[in-house]
């Protein structure tokens, strides 16, 4: 397939939009809204928030669609979370969380700005070319209504684009032969993934699981003795991203080069504002 887009333009756009979706999971507003529903465990809150679009599913479905979460962690909370609140109630609380979080991080002027409305329009246009087949998290979210407020519509469209790329990324992980923990370890080794303590705390793996995956990657020649990516490891991670780019190209080709460039510019501006306002923990990303 030929495209007029510059190389990695879709990936750069994803990298500008995806983190703003993720502000949800680090927001004190999530704790407040979900505590009001009856949640007391933060892992349960976050698992419910991301999986609710799938319905009242159990651990098996979420293990398959999330890929890199420990099934034991999931089974402690799923399907029990749906006895606390229904998926519909969780989705409503999630949207209230997003509203409060974006207003706090970006400010009322940005939330109501023409630039936000433009970004929402562009992102929604890109989603018109997303596909449902073999994309469970995207497809589930695509069944949800588009919020009316531009900042919520932008977050919703960013979520669709995130999950569309994410579903394709899982197929690429299988193709290159990285299991759940190997995928996490190798991503952290790039310096762009979450630090190990955040991965272990949120995904439910133990340090022994991390070390075992590290040894497997060393055995394949993908990590060196210090845990750094070898030349082969770097090449594999880039192959993985290129396969993901290919599977995720349609929305950005549909939007066109000028639209992708503008959406990336707007998304980066919102992201910088959110980051400066403390959207993410300071030690979230890193190898240590």
Short mmCIF file of N, CA and C in Angstrom, two decimals, residues 124-262:
data_model
loop_
_atom_site.label_atom_id
_atom_site.label_comp_id
_atom_site.label_asym_id
_atom_site.label_seq_id
_atom_site.Cartn_x
_atom_site.Cartn_y
_atom_site.Cartn_z
N UNK A 124 -11.87 12.64 15.15
CA UNK A 124 -13.05 11.86 14.78
C UNK A 124 -13.04 11.51 13.30
N UNK A 125 -12.58 12.42 12.47
CA UNK A 125 -12.48 12.11 11.05
C UNK A 125 -11.52 10.95 10.82
N UNK A 126 -10.42 10.93 11.53
CA UNK A 126 -9.47 9.83 11.38
C UNK A 126 -10.11 8.49 11.76
N UNK A 127 -10.94 8.50 12.79
CA UNK A 127 -11.55 7.24 13.24
C UNK A 127 -12.52 6.66 12.21
N UNK A 128 -12.95 7.45 11.25
CA UNK A 128 -13.88 6.94 10.23
C UNK A 128 -13.29 5.77 9.46
N UNK A 129 -11.96 5.68 9.41
CA UNK A 129 -11.31 4.62 8.64
C UNK A 129 -10.82 3.47 9.52
N UNK A 130 -11.09 3.52 10.82
CA UNK A 130 -10.73 2.40 11.69
C UNK A 130 -11.59 1.19 11.33
N UNK A 131 -11.06 0.00 11.57
CA UNK A 131 -11.77 -1.23 11.26
C UNK A 131 -12.01 -2.04 12.52
N UNK A 132 -13.11 -2.80 12.53
CA UNK A 132 -13.50 -3.54 13.72
C UNK A 132 -12.91 -4.95 13.78
N UNK A 133 -12.71 -5.60 12.67
CA UNK A 133 -12.35 -7.01 12.70
C UNK A 133 -11.01 -7.22 13.42
N UNK A 134 -11.03 -8.19 14.34
CA UNK A 134 -9.86 -8.57 15.15
C UNK A 134 -9.38 -7.43 16.05
N UNK A 135 -10.26 -6.50 16.35
CA UNK A 135 -9.90 -5.35 17.21
C UNK A 135 -10.95 -5.21 18.31
N UNK A 136 -10.91 -6.07 19.32
CA UNK A 136 -11.99 -6.09 20.32
C UNK A 136 -12.11 -4.83 21.15
N UNK A 137 -10.99 -4.28 21.63
CA UNK A 137 -11.10 -3.08 22.48
C UNK A 137 -11.54 -1.87 21.66
N UNK A 138 -11.00 -1.74 20.45
CA UNK A 138 -11.47 -0.65 19.59
C UNK A 138 -12.95 -0.80 19.30
N UNK A 139 -13.35 -2.00 18.87
CA UNK A 139 -14.72 -2.21 18.45
C UNK A 139 -15.71 -1.96 19.58
N UNK A 140 -15.35 -2.39 20.79
CA UNK A 140 -16.23 -2.16 21.93
C UNK A 140 -16.40 -0.67 22.19
N UNK A 141 -15.31 0.08 22.12
CA UNK A 141 -15.40 1.52 22.36
C UNK A 141 -16.11 2.24 21.22
N UNK A 142 -16.00 1.71 20.01
CA UNK A 142 -16.67 2.34 18.87
C UNK A 142 -18.19 2.24 18.98
N UNK A 143 -18.69 1.31 19.79
CA UNK A 143 -20.13 1.20 20.01
C UNK A 143 -20.66 2.27 20.96
N UNK A 144 -19.78 2.97 21.66
CA UNK A 144 -20.20 4.00 22.61
C UNK A 144 -20.55 5.29 21.87
N UNK A 145 -21.47 6.09 22.41
CA UNK A 145 -21.83 7.35 21.74
C UNK A 145 -20.71 8.37 21.82
N UNK A 146 -20.63 9.23 20.82
CA UNK A 146 -19.65 10.31 20.83
C UNK A 146 -20.14 11.40 21.77
N UNK A 147 -19.34 11.78 22.77
CA UNK A 147 -19.77 12.86 23.68
C UNK A 147 -19.96 14.17 22.92
N UNK A 148 -20.83 15.02 23.44
CA UNK A 148 -21.12 16.28 22.76
C UNK A 148 -20.03 17.33 22.98
N UNK A 149 -19.53 17.45 24.19
CA UNK A 149 -18.53 18.48 24.48
C UNK A 149 -17.25 18.21 23.70
N UNK A 150 -16.66 19.21 23.06
CA UNK A 150 -15.49 18.97 22.22
C UNK A 150 -14.32 18.29 22.94
N UNK A 151 -14.05 18.68 24.20
CA UNK A 151 -12.91 18.07 24.88
C UNK A 151 -13.17 16.60 25.19
N UNK A 152 -14.42 16.25 25.44
CA UNK A 152 -14.76 14.84 25.67
C UNK A 152 -14.78 14.08 24.35
N UNK A 153 -15.23 14.73 23.28
CA UNK A 153 -15.20 14.09 21.96
C UNK A 153 -13.76 13.85 21.52
N UNK A 154 -12.87 14.80 21.83
CA UNK A 154 -11.45 14.61 21.51
C UNK A 154 -10.88 13.44 22.29
N UNK A 155 -11.17 13.37 23.58
CA UNK A 155 -10.68 12.25 24.39
C UNK A 155 -11.24 10.93 23.87
N UNK A 156 -12.51 10.92 23.51
CA UNK A 156 -13.13 9.70 23.00
C UNK A 156 -12.46 9.26 21.70
N UNK A 157 -12.24 10.20 20.79
CA UNK A 157 -11.59 9.86 19.52
C UNK A 157 -10.16 9.39 19.75
N UNK A 158 -9.45 10.04 20.68
CA UNK A 158 -8.10 9.59 21.02
C UNK A 158 -8.13 8.17 21.58
N UNK A 159 -9.17 7.85 22.33
CA UNK A 159 -9.32 6.50 22.87
C UNK A 159 -9.53 5.49 21.75
N UNK A 160 -10.39 5.83 20.79
CA UNK A 160 -10.60 4.93 19.65
C UNK A 160 -9.30 4.70 18.89
N UNK A 161 -8.56 5.76 18.62
CA UNK A 161 -7.30 5.63 17.89
C UNK A 161 -6.28 4.85 18.70
N UNK A 162 -6.27 5.05 20.01
CA UNK A 162 -5.36 4.31 20.89
C UNK A 162 -5.66 2.82 20.83
N UNK A 163 -6.92 2.46 21.01
CA UNK A 163 -7.27 1.05 21.06
C UNK A 163 -7.17 0.39 19.69
N UNK A 164 -7.40 1.14 18.62
CA UNK A 164 -7.23 0.60 17.28
C UNK A 164 -5.77 0.24 17.05
N UNK A 165 -4.88 1.15 17.41
CA UNK A 165 -3.45 0.83 17.27
C UNK A 165 -3.05 -0.28 18.23
N UNK A 166 -3.58 -0.22 19.45
CA UNK A 166 -3.23 -1.22 20.44
C UNK A 166 -3.62 -2.62 20.03
N UNK A 167 -4.83 -2.78 19.49
CA UNK A 167 -5.25 -4.11 19.04
C UNK A 167 -4.33 -4.63 17.95
N UNK A 168 -3.94 -3.76 17.03
CA UNK A 168 -2.99 -4.18 16.00
C UNK A 168 -1.62 -4.51 16.56
N UNK A 169 -1.23 -3.76 17.59
CA UNK A 169 0.07 -3.98 18.22
C UNK A 169 0.15 -5.37 18.84
N UNK A 170 -0.97 -5.85 19.39
CA UNK A 170 -0.97 -7.18 19.98
C UNK A 170 -0.74 -8.25 18.92
N UNK A 171 -1.35 -8.06 17.76
CA UNK A 171 -1.10 -8.99 16.66
C UNK A 171 0.36 -8.97 16.26
N UNK A 172 0.96 -7.78 16.26
CA UNK A 172 2.37 -7.67 15.91
C UNK A 172 3.26 -8.33 16.96
N UNK A 173 2.90 -8.20 18.24
CA UNK A 173 3.66 -8.85 19.31
C UNK A 173 3.68 -10.37 19.12
N UNK A 174 2.53 -10.93 18.76
CA UNK A 174 2.48 -12.36 18.51
C UNK A 174 3.36 -12.73 17.33
N UNK A 175 3.35 -11.91 16.30
CA UNK A 175 4.12 -12.20 15.09
C UNK A 175 5.61 -12.21 15.36
N UNK A 176 6.10 -11.27 16.19
CA UNK A 176 7.54 -11.22 16.46
C UNK A 176 7.94 -12.11 17.63
N UNK A 177 6.96 -12.73 18.28
CA UNK A 177 7.27 -13.73 19.29
C UNK A 177 7.64 -13.19 20.65
N UNK A 178 6.97 -12.12 21.09
CA UNK A 178 7.20 -11.59 22.43
C UNK A 178 6.00 -11.90 23.31
N UNK A 179 6.23 -12.63 24.40
CA UNK A 179 5.13 -12.93 25.31
C UNK A 179 4.84 -11.70 26.17
N UNK A 180 3.82 -11.73 27.02
CA UNK A 180 3.44 -10.53 27.76
C UNK A 180 4.56 -9.86 28.55
N UNK A 181 5.33 -10.63 29.31
CA UNK A 181 6.37 -10.01 30.13
C UNK A 181 7.57 -9.62 29.27
N UNK A 182 7.89 -10.42 28.27
CA UNK A 182 8.97 -10.06 27.35
C UNK A 182 8.67 -8.75 26.64
N UNK A 183 7.40 -8.55 26.28
CA UNK A 183 7.01 -7.30 25.63
C UNK A 183 7.25 -6.12 26.56
N UNK A 184 6.91 -6.29 27.83
CA UNK A 184 7.10 -5.21 28.80
C UNK A 184 8.59 -4.94 29.05
N UNK A 185 9.36 -6.00 29.24
CA UNK A 185 10.79 -5.83 29.53
C UNK A 185 11.49 -5.16 28.36
N UNK A 186 11.22 -5.60 27.15
CA UNK A 186 11.90 -5.03 25.99
C UNK A 186 11.46 -3.59 25.74
N UNK A 187 10.20 -3.27 26.04
CA UNK A 187 9.75 -1.89 25.88
C UNK A 187 10.44 -0.98 26.90
N UNK A 188 10.53 -1.43 28.14
CA UNK A 188 11.23 -0.65 29.15
C UNK A 188 12.69 -0.45 28.76
N UNK A 189 13.30 -1.47 28.14
CA UNK A 189 14.70 -1.37 27.74
C UNK A 189 14.93 -0.32 26.66
N UNK A 190 13.88 0.07 25.93
CA UNK A 190 14.04 1.13 24.94
C UNK A 190 14.21 2.50 25.60
N UNK A 191 13.84 2.59 26.89
CA UNK A 191 13.87 3.87 27.58
C UNK A 191 12.59 4.67 27.41
N UNK A 192 11.62 4.12 26.66
CA UNK A 192 10.36 4.81 26.41
C UNK A 192 9.18 4.18 27.15
N UNK A 193 9.41 3.04 27.78
CA UNK A 193 8.35 2.35 28.48
C UNK A 193 8.30 2.72 29.95
N UNK A 194 7.32 2.18 30.65
CA UNK A 194 7.19 2.45 32.08
C UNK A 194 8.35 1.82 32.84
N UNK A 195 8.76 2.49 33.91
CA UNK A 195 9.79 1.94 34.79
C UNK A 195 9.29 0.64 35.41
N UNK A 196 10.21 -0.29 35.72
CA UNK A 196 9.79 -1.61 36.21
C UNK A 196 8.84 -1.57 37.39
N UNK A 197 9.03 -0.67 38.33
CA UNK A 197 8.16 -0.68 39.51
C UNK A 197 6.72 -0.33 39.13
N UNK A 198 6.54 0.52 38.13
CA UNK A 198 5.20 0.85 37.67
C UNK A 198 4.59 -0.32 36.91
N UNK A 199 5.41 -0.99 36.11
CA UNK A 199 4.91 -2.14 35.36
C UNK A 199 4.47 -3.24 36.32
N UNK A 200 5.34 -3.57 37.27
CA UNK A 200 5.04 -4.65 38.20
C UNK A 200 3.83 -4.31 39.06
N UNK A 201 3.73 -3.07 39.47
CA UNK A 201 2.62 -2.67 40.32
C UNK A 201 1.29 -2.65 39.62
N UNK A 202 1.27 -2.32 38.33
CA UNK A 202 0.00 -2.19 37.62
C UNK A 202 -0.40 -3.44 36.86
N UNK A 203 0.58 -4.25 36.45
CA UNK A 203 0.27 -5.42 35.62
C UNK A 203 0.20 -6.73 36.41
N UNK A 204 0.61 -6.70 37.66
CA UNK A 204 0.44 -7.86 38.51
C UNK A 204 1.54 -8.90 38.43
N UNK A 205 2.65 -8.59 37.79
CA UNK A 205 3.76 -9.54 37.70
C UNK A 205 4.70 -9.36 38.89
N UNK A 206 5.47 -10.37 39.19
CA UNK A 206 6.45 -10.32 40.27
C UNK A 206 7.84 -10.08 39.68
N UNK A 207 8.75 -9.67 40.56
CA UNK A 207 10.12 -9.43 40.11
C UNK A 207 10.71 -10.68 39.48
N UNK A 208 10.37 -11.86 40.00
CA UNK A 208 10.88 -13.10 39.42
C UNK A 208 10.40 -13.29 37.99
N UNK A 209 9.18 -12.87 37.69
CA UNK A 209 8.66 -12.95 36.33
C UNK A 209 9.46 -12.04 35.40
N UNK A 210 9.77 -10.84 35.91
CA UNK A 210 10.55 -9.87 35.13
C UNK A 210 11.94 -10.43 34.85
N UNK A 211 12.57 -10.97 35.86
CA UNK A 211 13.93 -11.50 35.68
C UNK A 211 13.94 -12.71 34.75
N UNK A 212 12.93 -13.56 34.84
CA UNK A 212 12.86 -14.72 33.95
C UNK A 212 12.69 -14.28 32.50
N UNK A 213 11.85 -13.28 32.27
CA UNK A 213 11.68 -12.77 30.91
C UNK A 213 12.97 -12.13 30.40
N UNK A 214 13.67 -11.44 31.28
CA UNK A 214 14.96 -10.85 30.90
C UNK A 214 15.94 -11.92 30.45
N UNK A 215 15.97 -13.02 31.17
CA UNK A 215 16.87 -14.13 30.80
C UNK A 215 16.47 -14.74 29.47
N UNK A 216 15.19 -14.86 29.21
CA UNK A 216 14.75 -15.39 27.92
C UNK A 216 15.18 -14.48 26.78
N UNK A 217 15.07 -13.18 27.00
CA UNK A 217 15.48 -12.23 25.97
C UNK A 217 16.98 -12.25 25.76
N UNK A 218 17.73 -12.43 26.85
CA UNK A 218 19.19 -12.59 26.70
C UNK A 218 19.50 -13.84 25.89
N UNK A 219 18.79 -14.91 26.16
CA UNK A 219 19.01 -16.14 25.44
C UNK A 219 18.74 -16.02 23.95
N UNK A 220 17.88 -15.12 23.58
CA UNK A 220 17.58 -14.88 22.16
C UNK A 220 18.50 -13.83 21.55
N UNK A 221 19.41 -13.30 22.37
CA UNK A 221 20.33 -12.29 21.86
C UNK A 221 19.71 -10.92 21.71
N UNK A 222 18.61 -10.66 22.42
CA UNK A 222 17.92 -9.38 22.29
C UNK A 222 18.30 -8.40 23.39
N UNK A 223 18.79 -8.91 24.52
CA UNK A 223 19.31 -8.08 25.60
C UNK A 223 20.74 -8.50 25.91
N UNK A 224 21.56 -7.53 26.36
CA UNK A 224 22.93 -7.88 26.74
C UNK A 224 22.99 -8.16 28.25
N UNK A 225 24.17 -8.34 28.75
CA UNK A 225 24.34 -8.71 30.16
C UNK A 225 23.83 -7.64 31.10
N UNK A 226 23.84 -6.37 30.68
CA UNK A 226 23.37 -5.26 31.51
C UNK A 226 21.88 -5.00 31.34
N UNK A 227 21.20 -5.80 30.54
CA UNK A 227 19.79 -5.59 30.31
C UNK A 227 19.46 -4.56 29.26
N UNK A 228 20.48 -4.12 28.51
CA UNK A 228 20.25 -3.17 27.43
C UNK A 228 19.92 -3.92 26.14
N UNK A 229 19.16 -3.29 25.27
CA UNK A 229 18.87 -3.89 23.99
C UNK A 229 20.14 -4.05 23.17
N UNK A 230 20.30 -5.21 22.59
CA UNK A 230 21.38 -5.42 21.63
C UNK A 230 20.96 -4.84 20.29
N UNK A 231 21.85 -4.92 19.31
CA UNK A 231 21.49 -4.47 17.97
C UNK A 231 20.28 -5.26 17.45
N UNK A 232 20.28 -6.56 17.72
CA UNK A 232 19.15 -7.38 17.29
C UNK A 232 17.89 -7.00 18.04
N UNK A 233 18.01 -6.68 19.33
CA UNK A 233 16.85 -6.28 20.11
C UNK A 233 16.26 -4.97 19.63
N UNK A 234 17.14 -4.02 19.32
CA UNK A 234 16.68 -2.74 18.78
C UNK A 234 15.97 -2.94 17.46
N UNK A 235 16.53 -3.80 16.62
CA UNK A 235 15.93 -4.08 15.32
C UNK A 235 14.56 -4.74 15.47
N UNK A 236 14.44 -5.64 16.45
CA UNK A 236 13.16 -6.31 16.67
C UNK A 236 12.09 -5.32 17.14
N UNK A 237 12.46 -4.45 18.05
CA UNK A 237 11.49 -3.47 18.53
C UNK A 237 11.06 -2.53 17.40
N UNK A 238 11.98 -2.17 16.52
CA UNK A 238 11.60 -1.31 15.40
C UNK A 238 10.73 -2.07 14.41
N UNK A 239 11.05 -3.35 14.18
CA UNK A 239 10.19 -4.16 13.32
C UNK A 239 8.78 -4.23 13.90
N UNK A 240 8.70 -4.38 15.21
CA UNK A 240 7.41 -4.44 15.89
C UNK A 240 6.62 -3.15 15.65
N UNK A 241 7.26 -2.01 15.79
CA UNK A 241 6.57 -0.74 15.59
C UNK A 241 6.19 -0.53 14.13
N UNK A 242 7.04 -0.98 13.22
CA UNK A 242 6.72 -0.84 11.80
C UNK A 242 5.53 -1.71 11.41
N UNK A 243 5.47 -2.92 11.97
CA UNK A 243 4.31 -3.78 11.72
C UNK A 243 3.04 -3.13 12.28
N UNK A 244 3.18 -2.54 13.47
CA UNK A 244 2.05 -1.85 14.07
C UNK A 244 1.63 -0.66 13.23
N UNK A 245 2.60 0.11 12.72
CA UNK A 245 2.30 1.24 11.85
C UNK A 245 1.48 0.79 10.64
N UNK A 246 1.90 -0.32 10.04
CA UNK A 246 1.21 -0.82 8.85
C UNK A 246 -0.24 -1.19 9.18
N UNK A 247 -0.43 -1.87 10.30
CA UNK A 247 -1.77 -2.28 10.68
C UNK A 247 -2.64 -1.10 11.09
N UNK A 248 -2.00 0.01 11.43
CA UNK A 248 -2.71 1.18 11.94
C UNK A 248 -2.69 2.34 10.95
N UNK A 249 -2.38 2.09 9.70
CA UNK A 249 -2.19 3.18 8.75
C UNK A 249 -3.49 3.81 8.26
N UNK A 250 -4.57 3.03 8.22
CA UNK A 250 -5.79 3.50 7.56
C UNK A 250 -6.34 4.81 8.10
N UNK A 251 -6.46 4.99 9.44
CA UNK A 251 -7.05 6.25 9.90
C UNK A 251 -6.25 7.48 9.51
N UNK A 252 -4.94 7.36 9.49
CA UNK A 252 -4.10 8.51 9.19
C UNK A 252 -4.04 8.78 7.69
N UNK A 253 -4.07 7.73 6.89
CA UNK A 253 -4.18 7.93 5.45
C UNK A 253 -5.51 8.59 5.10
N UNK A 254 -6.56 8.19 5.80
CA UNK A 254 -7.88 8.78 5.58
C UNK A 254 -7.87 10.27 5.94
N UNK A 255 -7.21 10.62 7.01
CA UNK A 255 -7.16 12.02 7.43
C UNK A 255 -6.29 12.86 6.50
N UNK A 256 -5.24 12.25 5.94
CA UNK A 256 -4.38 12.97 5.01
C UNK A 256 -3.22 13.66 5.71
N UNK A 257 -2.19 13.94 4.94
CA UNK A 257 -0.94 14.46 5.52
C UNK A 257 -1.16 15.77 6.27
N UNK A 258 -1.90 16.69 5.68
CA UNK A 258 -2.10 18.00 6.34
C UNK A 258 -2.91 17.83 7.62
N UNK A 259 -3.92 16.99 7.58
CA UNK A 259 -4.73 16.77 8.77
C UNK A 259 -3.95 16.09 9.87
N UNK A 260 -3.13 15.11 9.51
CA UNK A 260 -2.32 14.42 10.51
C UNK A 260 -1.32 15.39 11.14
N UNK A 261 -0.70 16.22 10.32
CA UNK A 261 0.26 17.19 10.84
C UNK A 261 -0.41 18.15 11.81
N UNK A 262 -1.59 18.63 11.45
CA UNK A 262 -2.29 19.58 12.32
C UNK A 262 -2.78 18.91 13.60
#
